[in-house]
Short mmCIF file of C-alpha atoms in Angstrom, two decimals:
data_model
loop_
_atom_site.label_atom_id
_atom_site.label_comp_id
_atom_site.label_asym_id
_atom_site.label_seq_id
_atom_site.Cartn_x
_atom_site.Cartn_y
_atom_site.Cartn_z
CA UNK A 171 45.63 70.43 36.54
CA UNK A 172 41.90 69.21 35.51
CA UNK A 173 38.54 68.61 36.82
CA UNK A 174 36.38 66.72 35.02
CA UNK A 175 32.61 66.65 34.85
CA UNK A 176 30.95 63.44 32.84
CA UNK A 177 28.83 59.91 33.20
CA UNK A 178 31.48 58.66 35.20
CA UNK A 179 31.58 61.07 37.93
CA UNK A 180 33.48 63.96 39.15
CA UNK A 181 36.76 63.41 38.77
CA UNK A 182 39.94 65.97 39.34
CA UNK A 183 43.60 66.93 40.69
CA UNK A 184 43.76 67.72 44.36
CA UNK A 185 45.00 71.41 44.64
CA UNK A 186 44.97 74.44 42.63
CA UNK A 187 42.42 76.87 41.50
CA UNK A 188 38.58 76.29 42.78
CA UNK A 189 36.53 75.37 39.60
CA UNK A 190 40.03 74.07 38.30
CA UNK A 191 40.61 70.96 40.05
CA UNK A 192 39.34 68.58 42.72
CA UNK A 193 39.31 71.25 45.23
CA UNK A 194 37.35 70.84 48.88
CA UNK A 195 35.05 73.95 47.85
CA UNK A 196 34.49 71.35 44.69
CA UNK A 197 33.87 68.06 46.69
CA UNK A 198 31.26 70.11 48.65
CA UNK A 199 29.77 72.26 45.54
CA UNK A 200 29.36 68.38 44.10
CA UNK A 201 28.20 66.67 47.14
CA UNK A 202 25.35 68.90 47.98
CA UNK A 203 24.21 68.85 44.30
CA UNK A 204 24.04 64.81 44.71
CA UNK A 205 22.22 65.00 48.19
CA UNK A 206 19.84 67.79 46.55
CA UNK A 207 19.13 65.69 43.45
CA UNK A 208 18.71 62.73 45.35
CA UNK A 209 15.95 64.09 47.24
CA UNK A 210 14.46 65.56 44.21
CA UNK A 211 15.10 61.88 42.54
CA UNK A 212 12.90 60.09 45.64
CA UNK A 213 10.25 62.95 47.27
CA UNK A 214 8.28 63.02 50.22
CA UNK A 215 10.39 60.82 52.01
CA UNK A 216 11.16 60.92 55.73
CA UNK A 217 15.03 60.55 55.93
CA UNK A 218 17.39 59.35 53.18
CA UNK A 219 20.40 56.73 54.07
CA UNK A 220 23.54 57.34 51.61
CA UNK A 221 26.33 54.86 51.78
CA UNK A 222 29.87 56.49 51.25
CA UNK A 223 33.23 54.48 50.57
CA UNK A 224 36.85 55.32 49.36
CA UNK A 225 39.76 53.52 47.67
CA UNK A 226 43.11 54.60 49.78
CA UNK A 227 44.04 57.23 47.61
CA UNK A 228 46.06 60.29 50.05
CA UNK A 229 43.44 62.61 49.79
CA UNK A 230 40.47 60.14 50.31
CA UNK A 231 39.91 60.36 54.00
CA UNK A 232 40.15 64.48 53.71
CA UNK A 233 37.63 64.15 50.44
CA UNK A 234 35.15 61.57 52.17
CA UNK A 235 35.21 63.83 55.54
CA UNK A 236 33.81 67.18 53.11
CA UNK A 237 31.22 64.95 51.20
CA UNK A 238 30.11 62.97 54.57
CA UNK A 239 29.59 66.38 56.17
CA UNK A 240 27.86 67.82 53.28
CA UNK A 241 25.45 65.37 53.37
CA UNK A 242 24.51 65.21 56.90
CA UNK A 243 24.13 69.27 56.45
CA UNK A 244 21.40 68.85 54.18
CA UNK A 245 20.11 66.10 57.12
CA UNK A 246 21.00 62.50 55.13
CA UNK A 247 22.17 59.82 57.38
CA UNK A 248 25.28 58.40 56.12
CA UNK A 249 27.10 54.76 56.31
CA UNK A 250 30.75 55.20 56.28
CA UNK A 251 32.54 51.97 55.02
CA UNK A 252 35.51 53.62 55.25
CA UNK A 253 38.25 51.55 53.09
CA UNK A 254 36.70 49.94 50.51
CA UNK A 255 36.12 49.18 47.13
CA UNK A 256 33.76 50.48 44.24
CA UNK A 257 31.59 46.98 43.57
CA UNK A 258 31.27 46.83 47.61
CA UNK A 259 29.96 50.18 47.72
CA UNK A 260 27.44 48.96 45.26
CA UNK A 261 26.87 46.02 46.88
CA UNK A 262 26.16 47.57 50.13
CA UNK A 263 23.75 50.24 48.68
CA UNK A 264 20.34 47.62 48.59
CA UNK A 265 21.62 45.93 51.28
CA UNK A 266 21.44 48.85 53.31
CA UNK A 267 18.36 50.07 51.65
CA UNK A 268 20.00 53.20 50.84
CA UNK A 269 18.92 56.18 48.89
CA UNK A 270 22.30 55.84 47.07
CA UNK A 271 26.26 55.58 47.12
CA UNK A 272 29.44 57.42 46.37
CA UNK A 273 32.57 56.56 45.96
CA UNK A 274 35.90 58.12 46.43
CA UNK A 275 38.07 57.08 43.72
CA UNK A 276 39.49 58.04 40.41
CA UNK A 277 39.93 54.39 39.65
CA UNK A 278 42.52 54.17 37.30
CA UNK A 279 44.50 57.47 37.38
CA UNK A 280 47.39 58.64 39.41
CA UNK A 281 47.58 59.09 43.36
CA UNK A 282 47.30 63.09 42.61
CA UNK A 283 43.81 62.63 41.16
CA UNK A 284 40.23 61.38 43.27
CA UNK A 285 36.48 61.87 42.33
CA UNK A 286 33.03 61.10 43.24
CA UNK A 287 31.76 58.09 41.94
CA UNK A 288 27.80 58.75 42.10
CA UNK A 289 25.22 55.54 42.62
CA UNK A 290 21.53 55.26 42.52
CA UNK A 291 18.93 53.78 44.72
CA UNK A 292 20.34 50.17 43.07
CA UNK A 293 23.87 51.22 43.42
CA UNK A 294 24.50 51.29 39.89
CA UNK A 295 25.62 54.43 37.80
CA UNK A 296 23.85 57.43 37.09
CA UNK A 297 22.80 57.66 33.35
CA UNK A 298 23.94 60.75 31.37
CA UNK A 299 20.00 62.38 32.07
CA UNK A 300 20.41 62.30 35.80
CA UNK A 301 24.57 63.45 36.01
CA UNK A 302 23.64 66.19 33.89
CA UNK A 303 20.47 67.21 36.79
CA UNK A 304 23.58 67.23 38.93
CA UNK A 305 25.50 69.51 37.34
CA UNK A 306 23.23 71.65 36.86
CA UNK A 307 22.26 71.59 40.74
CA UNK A 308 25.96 72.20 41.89
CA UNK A 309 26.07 75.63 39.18
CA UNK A 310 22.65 76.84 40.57
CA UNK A 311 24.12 77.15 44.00
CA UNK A 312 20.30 77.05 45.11
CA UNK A 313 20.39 73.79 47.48
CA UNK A 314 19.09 73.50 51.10
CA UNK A 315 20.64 72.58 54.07
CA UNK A 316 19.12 71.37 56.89
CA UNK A 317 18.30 73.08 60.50
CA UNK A 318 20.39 72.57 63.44
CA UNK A 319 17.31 69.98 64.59
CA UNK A 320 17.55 67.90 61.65
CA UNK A 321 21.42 67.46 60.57
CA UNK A 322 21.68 63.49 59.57
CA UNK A 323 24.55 61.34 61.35
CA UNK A 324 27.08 59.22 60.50
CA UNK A 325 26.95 55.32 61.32
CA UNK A 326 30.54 53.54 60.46
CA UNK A 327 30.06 50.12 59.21
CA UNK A 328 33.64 48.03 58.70
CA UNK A 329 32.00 44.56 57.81
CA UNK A 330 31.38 45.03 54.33
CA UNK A 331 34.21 43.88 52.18
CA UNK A 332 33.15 40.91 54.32
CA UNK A 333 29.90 40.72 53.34
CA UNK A 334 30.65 41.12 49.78
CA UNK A 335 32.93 37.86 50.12
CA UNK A 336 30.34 36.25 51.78
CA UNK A 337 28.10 37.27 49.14
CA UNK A 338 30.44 35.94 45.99
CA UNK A 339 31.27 32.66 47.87
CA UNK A 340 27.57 31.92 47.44
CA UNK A 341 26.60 32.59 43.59
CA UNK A 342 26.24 29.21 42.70
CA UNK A 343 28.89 28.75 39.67
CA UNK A 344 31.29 29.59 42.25
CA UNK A 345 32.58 26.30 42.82
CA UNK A 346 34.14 26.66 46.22
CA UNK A 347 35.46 23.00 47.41
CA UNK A 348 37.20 22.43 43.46
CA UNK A 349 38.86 25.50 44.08
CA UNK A 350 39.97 24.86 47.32
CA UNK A 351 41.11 20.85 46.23
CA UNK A 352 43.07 22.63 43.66
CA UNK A 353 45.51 24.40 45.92
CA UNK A 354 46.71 27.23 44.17
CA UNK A 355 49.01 29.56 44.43
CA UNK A 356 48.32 33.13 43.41
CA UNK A 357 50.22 36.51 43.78
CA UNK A 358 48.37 39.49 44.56
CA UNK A 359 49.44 42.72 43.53
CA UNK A 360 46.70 45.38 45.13
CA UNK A 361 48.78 48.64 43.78
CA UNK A 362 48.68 49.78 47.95
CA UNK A 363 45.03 50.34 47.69
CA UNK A 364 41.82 48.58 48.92
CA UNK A 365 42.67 45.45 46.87
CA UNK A 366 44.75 44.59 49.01
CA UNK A 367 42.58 43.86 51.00
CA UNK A 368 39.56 42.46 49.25
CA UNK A 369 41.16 40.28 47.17
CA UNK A 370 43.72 37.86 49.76
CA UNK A 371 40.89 37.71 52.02
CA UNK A 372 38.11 36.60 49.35
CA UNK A 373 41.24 34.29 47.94
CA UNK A 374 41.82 32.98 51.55
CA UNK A 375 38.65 32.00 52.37
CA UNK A 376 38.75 29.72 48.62
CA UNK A 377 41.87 27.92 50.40
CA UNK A 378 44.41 29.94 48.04
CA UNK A 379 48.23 30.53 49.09
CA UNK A 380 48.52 34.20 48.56
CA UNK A 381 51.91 36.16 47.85
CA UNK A 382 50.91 39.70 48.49
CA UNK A 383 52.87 42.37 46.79
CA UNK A 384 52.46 45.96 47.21
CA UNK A 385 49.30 44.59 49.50
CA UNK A 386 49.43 47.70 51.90
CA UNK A 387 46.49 50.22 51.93
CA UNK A 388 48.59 53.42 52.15
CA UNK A 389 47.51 55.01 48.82
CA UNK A 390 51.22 55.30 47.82
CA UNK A 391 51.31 53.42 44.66
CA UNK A 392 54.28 51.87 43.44
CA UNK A 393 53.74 52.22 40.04
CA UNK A 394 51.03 53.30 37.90
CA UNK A 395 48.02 52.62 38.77
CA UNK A 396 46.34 51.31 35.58
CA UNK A 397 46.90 47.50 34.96
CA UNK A 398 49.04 47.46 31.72
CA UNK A 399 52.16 44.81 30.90
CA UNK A 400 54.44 47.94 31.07
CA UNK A 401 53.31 48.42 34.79
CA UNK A 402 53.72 44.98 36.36
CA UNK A 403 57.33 43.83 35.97
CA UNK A 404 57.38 43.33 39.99
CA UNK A 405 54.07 41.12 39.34
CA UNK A 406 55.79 39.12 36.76
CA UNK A 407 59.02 38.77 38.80
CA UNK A 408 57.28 37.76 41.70
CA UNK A 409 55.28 35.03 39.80
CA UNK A 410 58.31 33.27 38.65
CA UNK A 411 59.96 33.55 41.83
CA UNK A 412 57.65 32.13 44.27
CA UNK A 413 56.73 29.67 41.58
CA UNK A 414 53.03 30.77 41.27
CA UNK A 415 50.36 29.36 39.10
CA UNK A 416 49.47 32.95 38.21
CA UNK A 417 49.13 36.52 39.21
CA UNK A 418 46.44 38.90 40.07
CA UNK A 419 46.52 42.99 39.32
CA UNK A 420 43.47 44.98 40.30
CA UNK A 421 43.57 48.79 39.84
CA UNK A 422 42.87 51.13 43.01
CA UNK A 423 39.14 50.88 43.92
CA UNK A 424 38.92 47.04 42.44
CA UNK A 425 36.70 47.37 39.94
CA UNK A 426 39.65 46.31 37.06
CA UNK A 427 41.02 42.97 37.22
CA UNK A 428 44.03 41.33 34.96
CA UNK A 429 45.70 38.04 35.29
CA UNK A 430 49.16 36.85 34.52
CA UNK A 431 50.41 33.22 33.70
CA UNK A 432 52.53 30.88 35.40
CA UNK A 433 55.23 32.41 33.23
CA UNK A 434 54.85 35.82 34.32
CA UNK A 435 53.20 36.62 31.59
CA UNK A 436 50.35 38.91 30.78
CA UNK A 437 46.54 36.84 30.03
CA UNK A 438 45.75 40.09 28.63
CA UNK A 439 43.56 42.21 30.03
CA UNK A 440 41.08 42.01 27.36
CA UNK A 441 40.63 38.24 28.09
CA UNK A 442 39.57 38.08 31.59
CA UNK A 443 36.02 38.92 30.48
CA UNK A 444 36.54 36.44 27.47
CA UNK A 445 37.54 33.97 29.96
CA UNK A 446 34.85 34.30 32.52
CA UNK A 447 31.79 34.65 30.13
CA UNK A 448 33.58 31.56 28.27
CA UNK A 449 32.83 29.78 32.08
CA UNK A 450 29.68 31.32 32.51
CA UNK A 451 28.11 30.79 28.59
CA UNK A 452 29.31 26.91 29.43
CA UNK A 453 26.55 27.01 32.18
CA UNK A 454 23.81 29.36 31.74
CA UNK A 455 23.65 29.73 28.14
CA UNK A 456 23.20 33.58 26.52
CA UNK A 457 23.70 36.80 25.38
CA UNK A 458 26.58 39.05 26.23
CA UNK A 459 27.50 42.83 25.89
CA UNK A 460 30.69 44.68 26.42
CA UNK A 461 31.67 48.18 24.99
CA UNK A 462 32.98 48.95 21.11
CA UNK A 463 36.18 49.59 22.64
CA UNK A 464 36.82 45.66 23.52
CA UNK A 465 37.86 42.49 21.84
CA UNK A 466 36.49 40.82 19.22
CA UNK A 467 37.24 37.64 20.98
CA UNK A 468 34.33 37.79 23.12
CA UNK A 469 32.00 37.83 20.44
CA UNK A 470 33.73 34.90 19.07
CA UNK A 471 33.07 32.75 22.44
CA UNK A 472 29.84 34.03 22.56
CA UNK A 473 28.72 32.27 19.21
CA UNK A 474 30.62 29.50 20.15
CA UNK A 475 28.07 28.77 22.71
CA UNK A 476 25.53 29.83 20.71
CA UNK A 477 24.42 33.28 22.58
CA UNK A 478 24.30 36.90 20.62
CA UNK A 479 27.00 39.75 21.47
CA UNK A 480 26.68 43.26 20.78
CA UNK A 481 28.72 46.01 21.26
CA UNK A 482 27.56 49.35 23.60
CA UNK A 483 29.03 52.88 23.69
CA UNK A 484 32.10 53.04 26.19
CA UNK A 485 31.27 53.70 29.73
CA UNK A 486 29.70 51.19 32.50
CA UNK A 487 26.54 52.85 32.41
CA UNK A 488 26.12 52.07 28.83
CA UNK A 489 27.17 48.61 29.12
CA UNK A 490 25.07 48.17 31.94
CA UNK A 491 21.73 49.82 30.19
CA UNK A 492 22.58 47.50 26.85
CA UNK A 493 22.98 44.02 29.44
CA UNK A 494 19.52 44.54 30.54
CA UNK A 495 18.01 45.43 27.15
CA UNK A 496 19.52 42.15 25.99
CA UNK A 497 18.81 40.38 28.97
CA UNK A 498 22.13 38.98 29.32
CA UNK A 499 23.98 36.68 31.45
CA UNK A 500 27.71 38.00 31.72
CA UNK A 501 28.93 41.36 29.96
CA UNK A 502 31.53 44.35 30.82
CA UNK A 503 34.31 45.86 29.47
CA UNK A 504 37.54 44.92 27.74
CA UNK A 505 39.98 46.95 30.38
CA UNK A 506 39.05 43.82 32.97
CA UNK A 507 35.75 44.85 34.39
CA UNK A 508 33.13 42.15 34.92
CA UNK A 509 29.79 42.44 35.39
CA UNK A 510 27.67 39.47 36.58
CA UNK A 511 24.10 40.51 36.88
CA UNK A 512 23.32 37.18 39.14
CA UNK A 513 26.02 39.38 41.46
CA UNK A 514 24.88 43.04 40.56
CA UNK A 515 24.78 45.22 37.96
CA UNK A 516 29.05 46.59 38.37
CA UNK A 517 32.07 46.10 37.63
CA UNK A 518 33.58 43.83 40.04
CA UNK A 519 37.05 42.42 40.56
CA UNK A 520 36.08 39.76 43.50
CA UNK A 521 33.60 38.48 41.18
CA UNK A 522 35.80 37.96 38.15
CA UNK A 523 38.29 36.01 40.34
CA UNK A 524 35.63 33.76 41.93
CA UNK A 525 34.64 32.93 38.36
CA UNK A 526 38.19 32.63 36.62
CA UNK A 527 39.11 30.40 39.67
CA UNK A 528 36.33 27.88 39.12
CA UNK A 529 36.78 27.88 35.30
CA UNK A 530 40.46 26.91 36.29
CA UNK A 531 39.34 23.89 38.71
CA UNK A 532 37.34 22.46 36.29
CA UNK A 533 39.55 22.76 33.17
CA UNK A 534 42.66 20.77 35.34
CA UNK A 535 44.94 23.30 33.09
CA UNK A 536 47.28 26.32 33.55
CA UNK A 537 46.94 29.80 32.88
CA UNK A 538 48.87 29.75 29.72
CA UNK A 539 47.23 26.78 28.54
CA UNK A 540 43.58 28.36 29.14
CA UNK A 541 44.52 31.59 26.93
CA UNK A 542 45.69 28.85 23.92
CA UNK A 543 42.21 27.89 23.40
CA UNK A 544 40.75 31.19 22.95
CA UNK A 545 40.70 33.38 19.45
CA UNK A 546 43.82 35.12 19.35
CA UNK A 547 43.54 39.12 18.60
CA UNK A 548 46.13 41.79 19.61
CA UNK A 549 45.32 45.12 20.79
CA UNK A 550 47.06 48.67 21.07
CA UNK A 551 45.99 51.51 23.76
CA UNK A 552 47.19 54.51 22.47
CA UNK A 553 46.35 58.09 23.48
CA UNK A 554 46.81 61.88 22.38
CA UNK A 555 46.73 64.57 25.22
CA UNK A 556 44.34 67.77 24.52
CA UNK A 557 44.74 70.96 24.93
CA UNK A 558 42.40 73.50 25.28
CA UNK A 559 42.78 74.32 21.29
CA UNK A 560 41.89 71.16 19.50
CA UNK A 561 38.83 71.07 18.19
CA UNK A 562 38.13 67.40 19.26
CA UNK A 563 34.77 66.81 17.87
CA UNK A 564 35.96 68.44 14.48
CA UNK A 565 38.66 66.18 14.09
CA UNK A 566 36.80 62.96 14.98
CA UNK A 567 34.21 64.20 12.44
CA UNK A 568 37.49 64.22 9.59
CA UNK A 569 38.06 61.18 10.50
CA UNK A 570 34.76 59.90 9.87
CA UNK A 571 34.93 61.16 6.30
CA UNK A 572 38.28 60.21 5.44
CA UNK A 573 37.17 56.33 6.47
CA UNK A 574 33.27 56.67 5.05
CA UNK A 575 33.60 53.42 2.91
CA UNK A 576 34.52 51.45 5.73
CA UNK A 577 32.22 49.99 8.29
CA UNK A 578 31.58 52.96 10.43
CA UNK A 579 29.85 53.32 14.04
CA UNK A 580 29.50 56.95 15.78
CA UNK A 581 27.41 56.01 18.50
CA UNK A 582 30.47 57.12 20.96
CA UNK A 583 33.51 58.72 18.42
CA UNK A 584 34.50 56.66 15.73
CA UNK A 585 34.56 53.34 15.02
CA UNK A 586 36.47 51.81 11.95
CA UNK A 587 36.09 48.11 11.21
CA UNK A 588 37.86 46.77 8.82
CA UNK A 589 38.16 42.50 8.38
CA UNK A 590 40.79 41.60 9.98
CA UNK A 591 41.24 44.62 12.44
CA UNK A 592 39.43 47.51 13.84
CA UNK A 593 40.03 51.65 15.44
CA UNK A 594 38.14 52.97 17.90
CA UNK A 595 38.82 56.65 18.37
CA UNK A 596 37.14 58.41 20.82
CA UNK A 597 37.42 61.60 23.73
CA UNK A 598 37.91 59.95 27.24
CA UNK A 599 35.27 60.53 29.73
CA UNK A 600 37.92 60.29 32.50
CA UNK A 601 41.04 61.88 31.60
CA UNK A 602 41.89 64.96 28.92
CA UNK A 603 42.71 62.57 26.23
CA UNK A 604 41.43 61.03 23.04
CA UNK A 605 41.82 57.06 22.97
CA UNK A 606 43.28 55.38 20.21
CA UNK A 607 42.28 51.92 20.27
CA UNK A 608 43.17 49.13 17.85
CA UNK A 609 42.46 45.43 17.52
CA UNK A 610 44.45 43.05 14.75
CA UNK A 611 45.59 39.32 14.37
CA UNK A 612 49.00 40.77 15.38
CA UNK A 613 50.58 43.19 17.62
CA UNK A 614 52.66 44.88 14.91
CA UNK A 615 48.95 45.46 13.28
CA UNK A 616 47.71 46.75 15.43
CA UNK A 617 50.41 49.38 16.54
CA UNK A 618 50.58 50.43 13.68
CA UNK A 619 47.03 50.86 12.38
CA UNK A 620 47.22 52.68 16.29
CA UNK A 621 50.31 55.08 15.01
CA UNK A 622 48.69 55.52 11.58
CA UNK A 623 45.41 56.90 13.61
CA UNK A 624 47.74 59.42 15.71
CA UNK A 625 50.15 60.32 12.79
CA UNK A 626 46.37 61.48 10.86
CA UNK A 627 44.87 63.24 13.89
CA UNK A 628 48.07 64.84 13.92
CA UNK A 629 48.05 66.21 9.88
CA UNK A 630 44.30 67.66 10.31
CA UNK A 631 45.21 69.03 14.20
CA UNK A 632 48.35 70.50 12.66
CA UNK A 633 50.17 68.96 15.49
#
């Protein structure tokens, strides 16, 4: 069992040893160092507002109840949105003015893990300067609480998944009557989490027939939760048999999004954010950004429109810190997350579909079609589990030698780009892994430039 401590939050197994895993002792250590650093973060203030939200992971409502309770102990007010999803949290943050947001979600990963997703005053991500102030609040064990005279309270707010729609429908290259004259047809698979929610209703109110498969927010997913071809035979199934023009996956807390054809299937993953920007560069020509880890396609459609693309270290918070540098108008990252600074500065699953579905309206074509007319690359997700032994940063650093006449980038792990293909290598900030990631002109590349990666890690790990 693990617990995690990085950029991207808090993340852990629920049970087991204190320190270990996701424990409650640990969701209230890590709370109160978030309400302590916040008020360090914004002195001299006379109450602070945090907004709190969860995917519907099992263990969410008993993990938001510790960290809501925490941080009216140290006397912040708190808005509970209860259900939810990760870009409405973020959303909600300046709309409520808050001093910042968390979230209750470990995204991607299985129902046995959660986390604490930790915002800002702008409800974006915490850099790696201010998560590290965190942690090293929550091992100082010196934090406040408040009096009995000045706990905070909690005010429950439902509405905002609604406001969030309400919010998309009006970025204006969201084309809302073409979509609706369209009339399609879309299944929805929400993996039994808050997409299930968000995304029929945001579909709905674009005059969409939704199918709604595994739709139900009971945190029981039905298969795993990350949204990879191997996972989503039921999606393709379902696509064919209610005759769909194409399917929707999101992951658990919605901020992941992957389409599948009229055929059942996949888009690919790595092309809804080639797809989108390819809308978006077509209107508001410019510059785009997504992480080293992510198709080359997108820097293909960027020059196409005549915009610049570079590539950031993985993680949102480096994506989102390289979008503003560049001052650019659609970036994100290659696993489906879109982030649309005219929206906010997030990932955001509502938001990609919004876009994809008016880039559909006005091309007049199907799914398939649209992902014939974009570069065509093939990627492999690999990974190697760690144990406690490997000396991870040693072998990355072999690796590095063994490939110093290639095109080399060690910003975040390795990079290795070749011409026609490239490796990204790298330790996961979310799970105990190291990612093998590879990009070629065909699949059989790329698996096995992928298996040639693990076979070498394996030789100098003596695995």
């Amino acid at each position: 069992m693990t617990l995690i401590k990085s950029i991207s939050g808090i993340r852990g197994t629920i049970g087991g040893q204190v320190g270990e895993n996701l424990t409650p002792i640990d969701a209230v250590k890590f709370a109160a160092a978030y309400g302590a650093w916040l008020k360090q973060n914004r002195p001299n203030k006379d109450n602070y507002r945090v907004v709190v939200g969860r995917d519907a992971r099992i263990s969410g409502e008993m993990i938001q109840s510790l960290v809501m309770n925490t941080l009216i102990g140290q006397g912040i007010d708190v808005i509970n949105l209860g259900l939810s999803t990760t870009p409405t949290v973020e959303v909600a943050v300046p709309m409520e003015h808050a001093d910042g947001g968390i979230i209750l979600t470990a995204s991607h990963n299985p129902k046995q893990w959660n986390a604490l997703k930790l915002l800002n005053e702008k409800g974006e991500f915490l850099d790696a300067v201010e998560g590290a102030k965190i942690l090293d609040l929550a091992e100082s064990g010196s934090i406040d609480f408040a009096d009995v005279d000045s706990l905070g309270k909690i005010t429950i707010n439902d509405a905002y998944i609604d406001l969030h729609i309400i919010e998309v429908l009006d970025l204006p290259l969201v084309t809302v009557k073409p979509i609706e004259e369209a009339r399609f047809k879309v299944v929805v698979d929400g993996v039994n989490s808050t997409g299930g929610i968000a995304i029929p209703l945001l579909l709905e109110r674009l005059g969409v027939d939704v199918v709604k498969l595994y739709c139900e927010p009971n945190g029981h997913f039905p298969h795993n939760p990350e949204p990879l071809k191997e996972h989503l035979t039921d999606l393709s199934a379902a696509v064919k048999e209610h005759n769909a023009d194409f399917g929707i996956v999101v992951d658990p807390d919605v901020d992941r999004l992957a389409f599948m054809d009229e055929n059942g299937d996949m888009f690919g993953e790595e092309y809804t954010l080639v797809a989108c920007a390819d809308y978006v560069l077509s209107k508001t020509p410019g510059n785009t950004v997504s992480n080293m880890s992510s198709t080359r396609a997108l820097r293909d459609v960027t020059e196409k429109h005549g915009g610049m693309y570079e590539a950031s270290a993985v993680g949102e918070v480096n994506v989102v810190k390289l979008m503003k540098k560049n001052k650019v108008v659609i970036g994100g990252e290659g696993n489906g997350g879109i982030i649309y600074p005219d929206s906010h500065y997030g990932r955001d699953a509502l938001v990609g579909v919004a876009l994809f579905l008016s880039l559909l309206a006005e091309r007049k074509i199907s799914v398939s079609e649209l992902r014939k007319t974009y570069p065509n690359y093939f990627m492999s997700k690999k990974k190697i589990q760690l144990t406690p032994e490997l000396d991870v940063d040693g072998i990355l650093k072999t690796m590095e030698d063994r490939y110093q006449n290639e095109q080399l980038t060690t910003v975040d792990g390795v990079k290795i780009d070749f011409s026609e293909s490239w490796g990204h290598l790298r330790k996961s900030n979310t799970e105990p892994i190291i990612r093998i990631y590879t990009e070629a002109k065909s699949q059989d590349e790329a698996d096995t430039l992928a298996d040639k990666f693990i076979e070498e890690i394996g030789e100098i790990a003596g695995l």
